[in-house]
Coordinates of C-alpha atoms in Angstrom, one line a residue:
X28 CA -14.8 -44.3 -8.4
X29 CA -13.8 -41.2 -10.1
X30 CA -10.6 -39.6 -9.4
X31 CA -10.8 -35.8 -8.1
X32 CA -9.7 -33.4 -10.6
X33 CA -6.4 -32.0 -9.9
X34 CA -6.1 -28.5 -8.0
X35 CA -5.5 -25.4 -10.4
X36 CA -1.9 -24.0 -9.2
X37 CA -2.4 -20.4 -8.7
X38 CA -0.6 -18.6 -11.3
X39 CA 1.3 -14.8 -10.8
X40 CA 3.0 -13.2 -13.4
X41 CA 5.1 -10.1 -12.7
X42 CA 3.6 -7.5 -14.7
X43 CA 6.5 -4.9 -14.0
X44 CA 4.8 -2.9 -11.4
X45 CA 7.1 -0.1 -9.8
X46 CA 6.3 1.4 -6.6
X47 CA 6.0 4.5 -8.5
X48 CA 2.5 2.7 -9.8
X49 CA 0.9 2.5 -6.3
X50 CA 1.5 6.2 -4.9
X51 CA -2.0 7.1 -5.9
X52 CA -3.6 7.7 -3.4
X53 CA -1.4 6.4 -0.3
X54 CA -3.8 5.5 2.6
X55 CA -2.0 6.9 6.2
X56 CA -2.7 7.0 9.6
X57 CA -4.0 11.1 10.0
X58 CA -0.9 12.9 11.9
X59 CA -4.1 15.1 13.5
X60 CA -6.6 12.2 15.0
X61 CA -5.2 8.8 13.6
X62 CA -8.1 8.2 11.5
X63 CA -7.7 7.1 7.8
X64 CA -6.0 9.5 5.5
X65 CA -5.9 9.7 1.8
X66 CA -2.3 11.1 0.4
X67 CA -2.8 12.0 -3.4
X68 CA -1.6 13.8 -6.5
X69 CA -3.2 17.2 -7.0
X70 CA -4.5 17.6 -10.9
X71 CA -1.7 19.1 -13.5
X72 CA -1.6 22.6 -13.9
X73 CA 0.2 24.0 -16.5
X74 CA 4.0 24.3 -16.4
X75 CA 4.0 21.0 -14.1
X76 CA 6.0 18.1 -14.5
X77 CA 4.0 15.5 -16.6
X78 CA 5.6 12.6 -14.1
X79 CA 3.0 11.8 -11.7
X80 CA 5.0 10.7 -9.0
X81 CA 6.6 14.7 -9.1
X82 CA 3.4 16.4 -9.1
X83 CA 2.4 18.2 -6.1
X84 CA 0.8 16.3 -3.1
X85 CA -2.5 17.0 -0.7
X86 CA -3.1 15.0 2.5
X87 CA -6.8 14.8 3.2
X88 CA -8.6 12.9 7.0
X89 CA -12.2 12.9 6.7
X90 CA -12.5 13.0 10.0
X91 CA -10.7 15.6 11.8
X92 CA -10.6 17.7 8.5
X93 CA -7.0 18.2 8.1
X94 CA -5.5 19.1 4.7
X95 CA -2.1 19.6 3.9
X96 CA -0.6 20.6 0.5
X97 CA 3.2 19.5 -0.4
X98 CA 4.9 21.3 -3.8
X99 CA 5.9 19.4 -6.4
X100 CA 8.8 17.2 -6.4
X101 CA 10.0 13.5 -6.3
X102 CA 8.9 10.8 -3.8
X103 CA 11.4 10.2 -0.2
X104 CA 11.7 6.6 0.3
X105 CA 12.6 5.4 3.5
X106 CA 13.9 2.0 4.5
X107 CA 11.9 0.8 7.5
X108 CA 14.3 -2.1 8.8
X109 CA 12.5 -1.9 12.4
X110 CA 10.1 0.7 12.6
X111 CA 7.2 1.9 11.0
X112 CA 6.3 2.6 7.2
X113 CA 5.6 6.1 6.4
X114 CA 4.5 7.6 3.0
X115 CA 7.2 9.2 1.0
X116 CA 5.7 12.7 1.0
X117 CA 4.5 13.8 4.1
X118 CA 6.2 11.1 6.4
X119 CA 2.9 10.1 8.1
X120 CA 2.7 6.4 9.3
X121 CA 0.6 4.0 6.4
X122 CA -2.4 2.6 7.8
X123 CA -1.5 -0.7 5.7
X124 CA 0.9 -2.1 8.1
X125 CA 1.2 -5.0 10.6
X126 CA 4.1 -6.9 12.0
X127 CA 5.1 -10.6 11.3
X128 CA 7.7 -12.5 13.3
X129 CA 9.7 -12.1 10.5
X130 CA 9.2 -8.5 9.6
X131 CA 7.0 -5.6 8.8
X132 CA 4.6 -6.2 6.2
X133 CA 3.0 -2.8 4.3
X134 CA 1.8 -1.7 1.5
X135 CA 0.6 2.0 -0.3
X136 CA -3.0 1.6 -0.9
X137 CA -5.6 -1.6 -1.3
X138 CA -4.3 -2.4 -4.9
X139 CA -0.8 -2.5 -3.8
X140 CA -1.9 -5.0 -0.9
X141 CA -4.1 -7.1 -3.3
X142 CA -0.4 -7.5 -5.6
X143 CA 1.1 -8.9 -2.8
X144 CA -1.7 -10.9 -1.7
X145 CA -1.7 -12.7 -5.3
X146 CA 1.8 -13.4 -5.3
X147 CA 1.9 -14.7 -2.2
X148 CA -1.0 -16.9 -2.6
X149 CA 0.3 -18.0 -6.1
X150 CA 2.3 -21.5 -5.9
X151 CA 3.2 -20.5 -9.8
X152 CA 5.2 -17.3 -10.0
X153 CA 6.5 -16.1 -13.2
X154 CA 9.1 -13.1 -13.8
X155 CA 9.1 -10.1 -16.1
X156 CA 11.5 -11.4 -18.9
X157 CA 13.6 -8.4 -17.9
X158 CA 15.5 -10.2 -15.1
X159 CA 17.8 -11.8 -17.1
X160 CA 19.4 -8.7 -18.9
X161 CA 19.3 -6.6 -15.4
X162 CA 18.0 -3.3 -16.7
X163 CA 15.7 -2.8 -13.6
X164 CA 13.7 -3.9 -10.8
X165 CA 10.2 -4.6 -10.4
X166 CA 8.4 -4.1 -6.8
X167 CA 7.8 -7.9 -6.7
X168 CA 11.2 -8.1 -7.1
X169 CA 12.3 -6.1 -4.3
X170 CA 10.2 -7.7 -1.6
X171 CA 12.0 -8.8 1.1
X172 CA 13.0 -13.0 0.6
X173 CA 11.0 -13.7 4.0
X174 CA 7.5 -12.5 1.9
X175 CA 8.8 -14.7 -1.1
X176 CA 9.3 -18.2 0.9
X177 CA 6.7 -20.3 0.6
X178 CA 6.6 -22.0 4.1
X179 CA 5.6 -18.4 5.3
X180 CA 2.6 -18.2 3.0
X181 CA 0.1 -19.1 5.6
X182 CA 1.5 -16.2 8.1
X183 CA 2.0 -13.8 5.0
X184 CA -1.6 -13.9 4.3
X185 CA -3.3 -13.5 8.0
X186 CA -1.0 -10.4 8.1
X187 CA -2.3 -9.4 4.6
X188 CA -6.2 -9.8 6.0
X189 CA -5.0 -8.2 9.7
X190 CA -3.8 -5.5 6.9
X191 CA -6.5 -4.8 4.9
X192 CA -8.9 -5.0 8.0
X193 CA -7.5 -2.0 9.3
X194 CA -8.2 -0.4 6.6
X195 CA -12.2 -1.2 7.0
X196 CA -12.2 0.1 10.8
X197 CA -11.2 3.3 12.3
X198 CA -9.0 2.6 15.6
X199 CA -10.7 2.9 19.0
X200 CA -8.4 5.6 20.0
X201 CA -9.7 8.1 17.7
X202 CA -13.4 7.3 17.4
X203 CA -13.9 10.6 19.7
X204 CA -11.7 12.6 17.1
X205 CA -13.7 11.1 14.6
X206 CA -17.3 12.2 16.1
X207 CA -15.6 15.8 16.6
X208 CA -13.7 16.2 13.4
X209 CA -17.6 15.1 11.6
X210 CA -18.9 18.0 14.1
X211 CA -16.1 20.6 13.1
X212 CA -17.2 19.7 9.6
X213 CA -20.8 20.3 9.7
X214 CA -20.4 23.7 11.4
X215 CA -17.9 24.4 8.6
X216 CA -20.1 23.2 6.1
X217 CA -22.9 25.5 7.9
X218 CA -20.5 28.5 8.3
X219 CA -20.1 28.8 11.8
X220 CA -17.0 27.5 12.4

């Protein structure tokens, strides 16, 4: 009888991503109807800063046609020990967040959520080389300890699946608002309202 091949360890290498790498677009719950909305950077115009995080932002909801614009300026990151996670530009609640018994798991967008999932799933986690010299902290290095613990792996992966499912569905309380928003969008396109 042939022995079964050893299981390959999942490997995660920290690519030195920071939270600034995941700020475009940000998935939020629309302040008007609760459906999925996006916060994205407005393309640079002459005279605007070259740093993408400082560019003007626009919040857009396709369900209710809500649109808000914020001038340039840096993001304001809020600490969320017990509350809800919010986007750093408009303060709207993030769409990709879910509670676990250890704390709140949140992500700015699906790429951010994928990074967290790959990190949690990995049995071998390699750090970026600059940890030894202390020049900065990556996004992975600043994750809460309860996400980093191997014993919480299954619970965190279930929370990631719940958060991912939320991005694909519209909350039940906003389904009527979504239909209303589509009607308004059609009326606006036809020049009726």
